[in-house]
């Protein structure tokens, strides 16, 4: 594993810069747009352009890599992403900001595909899980650090936007000076929506709804913080607690789902989310109870963010080894499709029902997940033993990352059953 890590040091350093910049920019834009007087629903629509761009990047970027290679693709996309961040300083309308968010989503998803395919080329069957875990920690840790950088300056100024551009540009340096040869690359396979639904309706539905929840959280939570009177630094800390809670809970909940029927975890986590959301919605004077608020938001992250990983693991339990990469890659795109709707729904909820509207929306999405999982449990469909461990996932992983999933040769064709 250490040999693989050392051969990919440039990639990991570059990804740290990218994740910090992306985490900072996402929240910074919400705060800056709110300061400029954009409506909450308008901010949600603008931010929804990012996952749309990500979907396009997942479809187009692999062909760029095949055509010009990893390094050139990475350099081109990073350069465009750096420029897109600065354009926000010279335009002040939703249309241009939405266009830049779409462009950023395209570029960043392409950058992640380069990183993940590079890791896949460096990994073997003994190191895939470890490398993916390191990559997960870098992604979530980078996003958390990005939120904390909001304390450095006011969103109304230019410093933070320039910092984002600098960080993206710096991500190029280790990649360009690395002496390691880039791996070969092949276009990933896909599986159709209907084929995936037959294989795993629970994994499909759960991932889509969780995408809505996560998209709403990462955008509308900043609006919530601004509405209750938090400073930009405090809002960054609030979202940092959300991400940290999700990161800390990923591995324990994943291990639990490996030992019991995963559907019990898919029922239990969102069922616990509902009372937490109710408590947050009815919390009096949240500005005066910031410590409690941070703790509850961290708990919310622990209950919501890992669910995507568990839904994907549940789907993999019912697949043949030959189906896993294609099906998991398609599920990543379906999760991203859910994230397209999340920012708009979350922002509309805050705009029309007040700050607590975000938590009412999360209660609804959690209830949908619980009811779907209970229906599958009560339908009498048999469960299967979990021979594929739950792998930690983030919102930034692309279909290419599924090539890094640790697969066990002990999987048999019996996995190819209709999902419960």
Short mmCIF file of C-alpha atoms in Angstrom, two decimals:
data_model
loop_
_atom_site.label_atom_id
_atom_site.label_comp_id
_atom_site.label_asym_id
_atom_site.label_seq_id
_atom_site.Cartn_x
_atom_site.Cartn_y
_atom_site.Cartn_z
CA UNK A 1 0.00 0.00 0.00
CA UNK A 2 2.80 2.43 0.88
CA UNK A 3 4.33 1.90 -2.55
CA UNK A 4 1.02 2.83 -4.15
CA UNK A 5 0.68 5.88 -1.89
CA UNK A 6 4.20 7.09 -2.65
CA UNK A 7 3.61 6.70 -6.37
CA UNK A 8 0.47 8.85 -6.04
CA UNK A 9 1.78 11.58 -3.72
CA UNK A 10 1.31 14.26 -6.37
CA UNK A 11 -2.29 13.25 -6.81
CA UNK A 12 -3.08 13.37 -3.08
CA UNK A 13 -1.46 16.79 -2.59
CA UNK A 14 -3.26 18.18 -5.62
CA UNK A 15 -6.56 16.78 -4.36
CA UNK A 16 -6.13 18.46 -0.98
CA UNK A 17 -5.87 21.84 -2.70
CA UNK A 18 -8.87 21.04 -4.88
CA UNK A 19 -11.11 19.89 -2.05
CA UNK A 20 -10.29 22.86 0.17
CA UNK A 21 -11.04 25.26 -2.69
CA UNK A 22 -14.26 23.51 -3.69
CA UNK A 23 -15.57 23.34 -0.13
CA UNK A 24 -14.77 27.02 0.42
CA UNK A 25 -16.30 28.17 -2.88
CA UNK A 26 -19.62 26.36 -2.46
CA UNK A 27 -20.46 28.06 0.84
CA UNK A 28 -18.83 31.35 -0.12
CA UNK A 29 -21.11 31.72 -3.14
CA UNK A 30 -24.24 31.14 -1.07
CA UNK A 31 -23.18 33.80 1.43
CA UNK A 32 -22.10 36.28 -1.26
CA UNK A 33 -25.31 35.75 -3.25
CA UNK A 34 -27.39 36.30 -0.12
CA UNK A 35 -25.48 39.52 0.57
CA UNK A 36 -26.13 40.70 -3.00
CA UNK A 37 -29.87 40.28 -2.44
CA UNK A 38 -30.50 37.12 -4.46
CA UNK A 39 -33.62 35.28 -3.31
CA UNK A 40 -33.22 31.97 -1.50
CA UNK A 41 -34.91 30.10 -4.35
CA UNK A 42 -32.64 31.87 -6.85
CA UNK A 43 -29.58 30.83 -4.86
CA UNK A 44 -30.85 27.26 -4.85
CA UNK A 45 -31.31 27.28 -8.63
CA UNK A 46 -27.83 28.75 -9.10
CA UNK A 47 -26.25 26.11 -6.86
CA UNK A 48 -28.22 23.34 -8.58
CA UNK A 49 -26.22 24.07 -11.72
CA UNK A 50 -23.14 22.54 -10.08
CA UNK A 51 -24.46 18.94 -9.95
CA UNK A 52 -25.83 19.38 -13.48
CA UNK A 53 -22.29 20.25 -14.57
CA UNK A 54 -20.99 17.27 -12.60
CA UNK A 55 -23.30 14.95 -14.51
CA UNK A 56 -22.03 16.36 -17.81
CA UNK A 57 -18.44 16.04 -16.61
CA UNK A 58 -18.94 12.39 -15.71
CA UNK A 59 -20.11 11.72 -19.27
CA UNK A 60 -17.64 13.88 -21.22
CA UNK A 61 -14.41 14.01 -19.17
CA UNK A 62 -13.55 10.30 -19.69
CA UNK A 63 -13.41 10.93 -23.44
CA UNK A 64 -11.06 13.86 -22.85
CA UNK A 65 -8.72 11.60 -20.90
CA UNK A 66 -8.75 9.05 -23.70
CA UNK A 67 -8.01 11.79 -26.23
CA UNK A 68 -5.27 13.87 -24.54
CA UNK A 69 -4.27 11.98 -21.38
CA UNK A 70 -4.52 12.52 -17.62
CA UNK A 71 -2.08 15.40 -17.14
CA UNK A 72 -3.34 17.58 -19.99
CA UNK A 73 -6.96 17.00 -19.01
CA UNK A 74 -6.20 17.84 -15.38
CA UNK A 75 -4.31 21.02 -16.36
CA UNK A 76 -7.03 22.24 -18.72
CA UNK A 77 -9.90 21.61 -16.30
CA UNK A 78 -8.07 23.13 -13.31
CA UNK A 79 -7.27 26.25 -15.33
CA UNK A 80 -10.89 26.71 -16.39
CA UNK A 81 -12.13 26.09 -12.82
CA UNK A 82 -9.72 28.72 -11.53
CA UNK A 83 -11.05 31.26 -14.01
CA UNK A 84 -14.69 30.36 -13.23
CA UNK A 85 -14.14 31.17 -9.55
CA UNK A 86 -12.88 34.67 -10.43
CA UNK A 87 -15.74 35.45 -12.82
CA UNK A 88 -18.02 35.71 -9.77
CA UNK A 89 -16.16 38.89 -8.87
CA UNK A 90 -17.05 40.71 -12.08
CA UNK A 91 -20.66 39.62 -12.67
CA UNK A 92 -23.66 40.08 -10.40
CA UNK A 93 -26.57 38.16 -11.90
CA UNK A 94 -27.98 34.68 -11.37
CA UNK A 95 -27.61 33.66 -15.00
CA UNK A 96 -23.85 34.17 -15.18
CA UNK A 97 -23.32 32.73 -11.70
CA UNK A 98 -25.36 29.68 -12.63
CA UNK A 99 -23.30 29.28 -15.80
CA UNK A 100 -20.09 29.44 -13.76
CA UNK A 101 -21.44 26.89 -11.28
CA UNK A 102 -22.28 24.56 -14.15
CA UNK A 103 -18.78 25.07 -15.55
CA UNK A 104 -17.25 24.45 -12.11
CA UNK A 105 -19.26 21.25 -11.69
CA UNK A 106 -18.06 20.03 -15.08
CA UNK A 107 -14.42 20.85 -14.31
CA UNK A 108 -14.32 19.47 -10.78
CA UNK A 109 -16.02 16.19 -11.71
CA UNK A 110 -13.50 15.84 -14.54
CA UNK A 111 -10.66 16.49 -12.10
CA UNK A 112 -12.02 13.83 -9.76
CA UNK A 113 -12.26 11.35 -12.64
CA UNK A 114 -8.59 11.99 -13.45
CA UNK A 115 -7.68 11.43 -9.79
CA UNK A 116 -9.76 8.31 -9.36
CA UNK A 117 -8.61 6.68 -12.59
CA UNK A 118 -5.01 7.48 -11.60
CA UNK A 119 -5.56 5.79 -8.23
CA UNK A 120 -7.18 2.83 -9.93
CA UNK A 121 -4.10 2.44 -12.11
CA UNK A 122 -1.86 2.42 -9.03
CA UNK A 123 -4.00 0.01 -6.99
CA UNK A 124 -4.16 -3.76 -6.88
CA UNK A 125 -6.66 -6.03 -5.14
CA UNK A 126 -4.79 -5.69 -1.84
CA UNK A 127 -4.64 -1.89 -1.79
CA UNK A 128 -7.88 -0.69 -3.38
CA UNK A 129 -9.83 -0.38 -0.13
CA UNK A 130 -7.01 1.42 1.67
CA UNK A 131 -6.40 3.88 -1.16
CA UNK A 132 -10.12 4.62 -1.44
CA UNK A 133 -10.29 5.22 2.34
CA UNK A 134 -7.38 7.67 2.16
CA UNK A 135 -9.03 9.39 -0.78
CA UNK A 136 -12.29 9.65 1.21
CA UNK A 137 -10.51 11.23 4.19
CA UNK A 138 -8.77 13.74 1.91
CA UNK A 139 -12.07 14.70 0.29
CA UNK A 140 -14.07 15.15 3.49
CA UNK A 141 -11.16 16.70 5.39
CA UNK A 142 -10.52 19.15 2.55
CA UNK A 143 -14.17 20.24 2.47
CA UNK A 144 -14.10 20.77 6.25
CA UNK A 145 -10.92 22.87 6.08
CA UNK A 146 -12.49 24.91 3.28
CA UNK A 147 -15.40 25.84 5.55
CA UNK A 148 -13.04 27.02 8.28
CA UNK A 149 -11.25 29.34 5.82
CA UNK A 150 -14.41 31.47 5.77
CA UNK A 151 -13.09 32.92 9.04
CA UNK A 152 -10.19 34.57 7.17
CA UNK A 153 -12.19 37.33 5.50
CA UNK A 154 -15.66 38.63 4.75
CA UNK A 155 -17.60 37.11 1.81
CA UNK A 156 -18.26 40.67 0.61
CA UNK A 157 -14.58 41.16 -0.27
CA UNK A 158 -12.38 39.67 -2.98
CA UNK A 159 -9.82 37.85 -0.81
CA UNK A 160 -11.64 34.52 -0.50
CA UNK A 161 -12.41 34.31 -4.22
CA UNK A 162 -8.77 34.96 -5.05
CA UNK A 163 -7.77 32.34 -2.47
CA UNK A 164 -10.02 29.78 -4.19
CA UNK A 165 -8.39 30.54 -7.54
CA UNK A 166 -4.90 30.27 -6.02
CA UNK A 167 -5.67 26.89 -4.41
CA UNK A 168 -7.04 25.48 -7.66
CA UNK A 169 -3.95 26.70 -9.53
CA UNK A 170 -1.63 25.21 -6.91
CA UNK A 171 -3.26 21.80 -7.39
CA UNK A 172 -1.58 21.73 -10.81
CA UNK A 173 1.97 22.00 -9.50
CA UNK A 174 2.49 18.55 -7.94
CA UNK A 175 0.74 16.87 -10.87
CA UNK A 176 2.90 18.61 -13.48
CA UNK A 177 6.24 17.98 -11.73
CA UNK A 178 5.54 14.36 -10.82
CA UNK A 179 7.92 11.88 -12.40
CA UNK A 180 5.40 9.04 -12.17
CA UNK A 181 4.02 7.69 -15.42
CA UNK A 182 0.29 8.12 -15.88
CA UNK A 183 -1.76 4.93 -16.06
CA UNK A 184 -3.66 3.68 -19.08
CA UNK A 185 -7.37 4.48 -19.26
CA UNK A 186 -10.47 2.83 -20.68
CA UNK A 187 -13.97 4.24 -20.94
CA UNK A 188 -16.16 2.95 -18.06
CA UNK A 189 -19.14 0.71 -18.69
CA UNK A 190 -22.71 1.74 -17.89
CA UNK A 191 -25.91 -0.04 -16.94
CA UNK A 192 -29.37 1.28 -17.81
CA UNK A 193 -31.77 2.76 -15.27
CA UNK A 194 -34.32 -0.04 -15.78
CA UNK A 195 -31.69 -2.76 -15.37
CA UNK A 196 -30.46 -1.16 -12.16
CA UNK A 197 -33.99 -0.77 -10.77
CA UNK A 198 -34.63 -4.48 -11.32
CA UNK A 199 -31.40 -5.32 -9.53
CA UNK A 200 -31.76 -2.90 -6.62
CA UNK A 201 -34.86 -0.69 -6.20
CA UNK A 202 -33.90 0.06 -2.58
CA UNK A 203 -30.38 1.12 -3.47
CA UNK A 204 -31.67 3.26 -6.32
CA UNK A 205 -34.43 4.99 -4.35
CA UNK A 206 -32.35 5.45 -1.21
CA UNK A 207 -29.43 6.97 -3.10
CA UNK A 208 -31.62 9.40 -5.03
CA UNK A 209 -33.45 10.63 -1.93
CA UNK A 210 -30.17 10.88 -0.01
CA UNK A 211 -28.78 12.98 -2.87
CA UNK A 212 -31.72 15.37 -2.41
CA UNK A 213 -31.02 15.55 1.33
CA UNK A 214 -27.30 16.17 0.96
CA UNK A 215 -27.79 18.76 -1.79
CA UNK A 216 -30.27 20.62 0.40
CA UNK A 217 -28.01 20.45 3.44
CA UNK A 218 -24.85 21.80 1.88
CA UNK A 219 -26.59 24.83 0.33
CA UNK A 220 -29.57 25.64 2.55
CA UNK A 221 -27.68 25.18 5.82
CA UNK A 222 -25.68 28.30 4.95
CA UNK A 223 -28.96 30.17 4.36
CA UNK A 224 -30.22 28.88 7.69
CA UNK A 225 -27.11 30.15 9.45
CA UNK A 226 -27.45 33.58 7.85
CA UNK A 227 -31.16 33.78 8.73
CA UNK A 228 -30.52 33.15 12.44
CA UNK A 229 -27.76 35.76 12.56
CA UNK A 230 -24.54 33.74 12.31
CA UNK A 231 -21.40 35.37 10.93
CA UNK A 232 -19.79 33.89 7.82
CA UNK A 233 -17.12 32.24 9.97
CA UNK A 234 -19.75 30.66 12.23
CA UNK A 235 -21.67 29.41 9.18
CA UNK A 236 -18.49 27.79 7.89
CA UNK A 237 -17.96 26.15 11.27
CA UNK A 238 -21.58 24.91 11.23
CA UNK A 239 -21.12 23.23 7.85
CA UNK A 240 -17.74 21.94 9.02
CA UNK A 241 -19.47 20.17 11.91
CA UNK A 242 -21.94 18.67 9.45
CA UNK A 243 -19.12 17.25 7.32
CA UNK A 244 -17.10 16.12 10.32
CA UNK A 245 -20.08 14.28 11.79
CA UNK A 246 -20.60 12.45 8.51
CA UNK A 247 -16.93 11.52 8.28
CA UNK A 248 -16.77 10.16 11.83
CA UNK A 249 -19.93 8.07 11.38
CA UNK A 250 -19.08 6.62 7.95
CA UNK A 251 -16.95 3.74 9.14
CA UNK A 252 -18.98 2.73 12.28
CA UNK A 253 -22.28 2.72 10.39
CA UNK A 254 -20.65 0.93 7.48
CA UNK A 255 -19.29 -1.77 9.80
CA UNK A 256 -22.71 -2.12 11.44
CA UNK A 257 -24.35 -2.57 8.04
CA UNK A 258 -21.80 -5.27 7.21
CA UNK A 259 -22.97 -7.30 10.23
CA UNK A 260 -26.75 -6.94 10.00
CA UNK A 261 -29.29 -6.64 7.21
CA UNK A 262 -28.39 -3.28 5.67
CA UNK A 263 -32.07 -2.39 5.40
CA UNK A 264 -32.24 -2.13 9.20
CA UNK A 265 -29.54 0.57 9.07
CA UNK A 266 -31.29 2.28 6.14
CA UNK A 267 -34.45 2.36 8.29
CA UNK A 268 -32.76 3.26 11.59
CA UNK A 269 -30.56 6.19 10.57
CA UNK A 270 -33.29 8.27 8.87
CA UNK A 271 -35.77 7.29 11.59
CA UNK A 272 -33.42 8.91 14.13
CA UNK A 273 -32.98 11.87 11.80
CA UNK A 274 -36.65 12.85 12.10
CA UNK A 275 -36.62 13.71 15.86
CA UNK A 276 -33.26 15.48 15.45
CA UNK A 277 -34.74 17.61 12.67
CA UNK A 278 -37.82 18.34 14.80
CA UNK A 279 -35.64 19.44 17.70
CA UNK A 280 -33.60 21.70 15.40
CA UNK A 281 -36.75 23.19 13.86
CA UNK A 282 -38.21 24.03 17.28
CA UNK A 283 -34.95 25.13 18.90
CA UNK A 284 -35.53 28.49 20.55
CA UNK A 285 -32.85 31.16 20.18
CA UNK A 286 -30.39 28.97 18.23
CA UNK A 287 -27.96 31.90 18.15
CA UNK A 288 -27.72 31.72 21.93
CA UNK A 289 -27.41 27.92 21.88
CA UNK A 290 -24.64 27.66 19.30
CA UNK A 291 -22.81 24.80 21.04
CA UNK A 292 -25.97 22.71 21.11
CA UNK A 293 -26.72 23.68 17.51
CA UNK A 294 -23.25 22.64 16.31
CA UNK A 295 -23.61 19.31 18.11
CA UNK A 296 -27.05 18.62 16.64
CA UNK A 297 -25.91 19.51 13.12
CA UNK A 298 -22.93 17.18 13.58
CA UNK A 299 -25.35 14.44 14.62
CA UNK A 300 -27.48 15.24 11.57
CA UNK A 301 -24.43 14.80 9.36
CA UNK A 302 -23.65 11.49 11.08
CA UNK A 303 -27.14 10.18 10.32
CA UNK A 304 -27.60 11.50 6.76
CA UNK A 305 -24.23 11.61 5.00
CA UNK A 306 -23.19 7.91 5.41
CA UNK A 307 -26.51 6.61 4.09
CA UNK A 308 -25.38 6.90 0.48
CA UNK A 309 -22.51 4.49 1.13
CA UNK A 310 -24.82 1.98 2.77
CA UNK A 311 -27.35 2.14 -0.09
CA UNK A 312 -24.57 1.44 -2.57
CA UNK A 313 -23.27 -1.46 -0.46
CA UNK A 314 -26.81 -2.83 -0.24
CA UNK A 315 -27.07 -2.75 -4.02
CA UNK A 316 -23.69 -4.46 -4.43
CA UNK A 317 -24.87 -7.32 -2.21
CA UNK A 318 -27.27 -8.33 -5.00
CA UNK A 319 -24.85 -8.06 -7.91
CA UNK A 320 -22.45 -10.38 -9.67
CA UNK A 321 -18.84 -9.20 -9.52
CA UNK A 322 -19.00 -8.48 -13.24
CA UNK A 323 -21.96 -6.12 -12.69
CA UNK A 324 -20.61 -4.14 -9.75
CA UNK A 325 -18.56 -1.44 -11.46
CA UNK A 326 -21.16 -0.61 -14.11
CA UNK A 327 -24.08 -0.62 -11.65
CA UNK A 328 -22.22 1.36 -8.99
CA UNK A 329 -21.14 3.92 -11.57
CA UNK A 330 -24.73 4.42 -12.66
CA UNK A 331 -25.83 4.75 -9.03
CA UNK A 332 -23.30 7.56 -8.58
CA UNK A 333 -25.00 9.42 -11.43
CA UNK A 334 -28.44 8.82 -9.90
CA UNK A 335 -27.21 10.19 -6.58
CA UNK A 336 -25.87 13.25 -8.42
CA UNK A 337 -29.28 13.65 -10.08
CA UNK A 338 -30.83 13.81 -6.61
CA UNK A 339 -28.34 16.51 -5.70
CA UNK A 340 -29.61 18.58 -8.64
CA UNK A 341 -32.98 18.94 -6.90
CA UNK A 342 -31.68 19.28 -3.34
CA UNK A 343 -30.34 22.88 -3.38
CA UNK A 344 -33.51 24.28 -4.96
CA UNK A 345 -35.86 22.38 -2.65
CA UNK A 346 -33.82 23.33 0.42
CA UNK A 347 -33.67 27.00 -0.54
CA UNK A 348 -37.39 27.15 -1.35
CA UNK A 349 -38.15 25.54 2.03
CA UNK A 350 -36.11 28.20 3.84
CA UNK A 351 -37.65 31.01 1.77
CA UNK A 352 -41.27 29.98 2.30
CA UNK A 353 -41.23 28.34 5.75
CA UNK A 354 -38.42 30.20 7.48
CA UNK A 355 -35.03 28.86 8.59
CA UNK A 356 -36.65 25.81 10.14
CA UNK A 357 -38.07 24.86 6.72
CA UNK A 358 -34.80 23.09 5.90
CA UNK A 359 -35.35 20.65 8.75
CA UNK A 360 -38.97 20.05 7.77
CA UNK A 361 -37.74 19.12 4.29
CA UNK A 362 -35.11 16.75 5.72
CA UNK A 363 -37.81 15.15 7.88
CA UNK A 364 -39.86 14.47 4.74
CA UNK A 365 -36.94 12.95 2.81
CA UNK A 366 -36.03 10.84 5.85
CA UNK A 367 -39.62 9.63 6.16
CA UNK A 368 -39.60 8.67 2.47
CA UNK A 369 -36.45 6.61 2.98
CA UNK A 370 -37.88 4.90 6.08
CA UNK A 371 -41.17 4.04 4.37
CA UNK A 372 -39.41 2.67 1.28
CA UNK A 373 -37.05 0.50 3.32
CA UNK A 374 -39.90 -0.79 5.52
CA UNK A 375 -41.91 -1.66 2.45
CA UNK A 376 -39.02 -3.69 1.05
CA UNK A 377 -38.60 -5.44 4.43
CA UNK A 378 -42.28 -6.26 4.72
CA UNK A 379 -42.56 -7.39 1.09
CA UNK A 380 -41.01 -10.69 2.12
CA UNK A 381 -37.99 -10.48 -0.17
CA UNK A 382 -35.03 -12.40 1.28
CA UNK A 383 -31.90 -10.63 2.45
CA UNK A 384 -28.40 -11.74 1.55
CA UNK A 385 -25.25 -11.91 3.61
CA UNK A 386 -22.88 -8.98 3.10
CA UNK A 387 -19.67 -10.20 1.49
CA UNK A 388 -18.78 -6.75 0.09
CA UNK A 389 -17.94 -4.22 2.84
CA UNK A 390 -19.62 -0.82 2.89
CA UNK A 391 -17.18 1.67 1.38
CA UNK A 392 -17.10 5.29 2.57
CA UNK A 393 -18.50 7.62 -0.11
CA UNK A 394 -18.72 11.39 -0.52
CA UNK A 395 -20.78 13.64 -2.76
CA UNK A 396 -17.68 14.27 -4.88
CA UNK A 397 -16.94 10.71 -5.97
CA UNK A 398 -17.54 9.96 -9.65
CA UNK A 399 -18.38 6.67 -11.42
CA UNK A 400 -14.64 6.15 -11.94
CA UNK A 401 -14.19 5.67 -8.17
CA UNK A 402 -16.24 2.49 -8.30
CA UNK A 403 -13.25 0.79 -9.95
CA UNK A 404 -11.50 1.16 -6.60
CA UNK A 405 -14.16 -0.73 -4.66
CA UNK A 406 -12.68 -3.84 -3.02
CA UNK A 407 -14.31 -6.88 -4.64
CA UNK A 408 -14.14 -10.36 -3.19
CA UNK A 409 -13.83 -13.40 -5.44
CA UNK A 410 -16.14 -15.29 -3.06
CA UNK A 411 -19.15 -13.52 -4.55
CA UNK A 412 -21.27 -15.98 -6.44
CA UNK A 413 -23.93 -15.68 -9.05
CA UNK A 414 -26.47 -16.00 -6.25
CA UNK A 415 -25.91 -12.29 -5.65
CA UNK A 416 -27.80 -11.57 -8.84
CA UNK A 417 -31.21 -11.54 -7.19
CA UNK A 418 -34.03 -9.08 -7.12
CA UNK A 419 -33.28 -6.60 -4.33
CA UNK A 420 -35.33 -6.56 -1.17
#
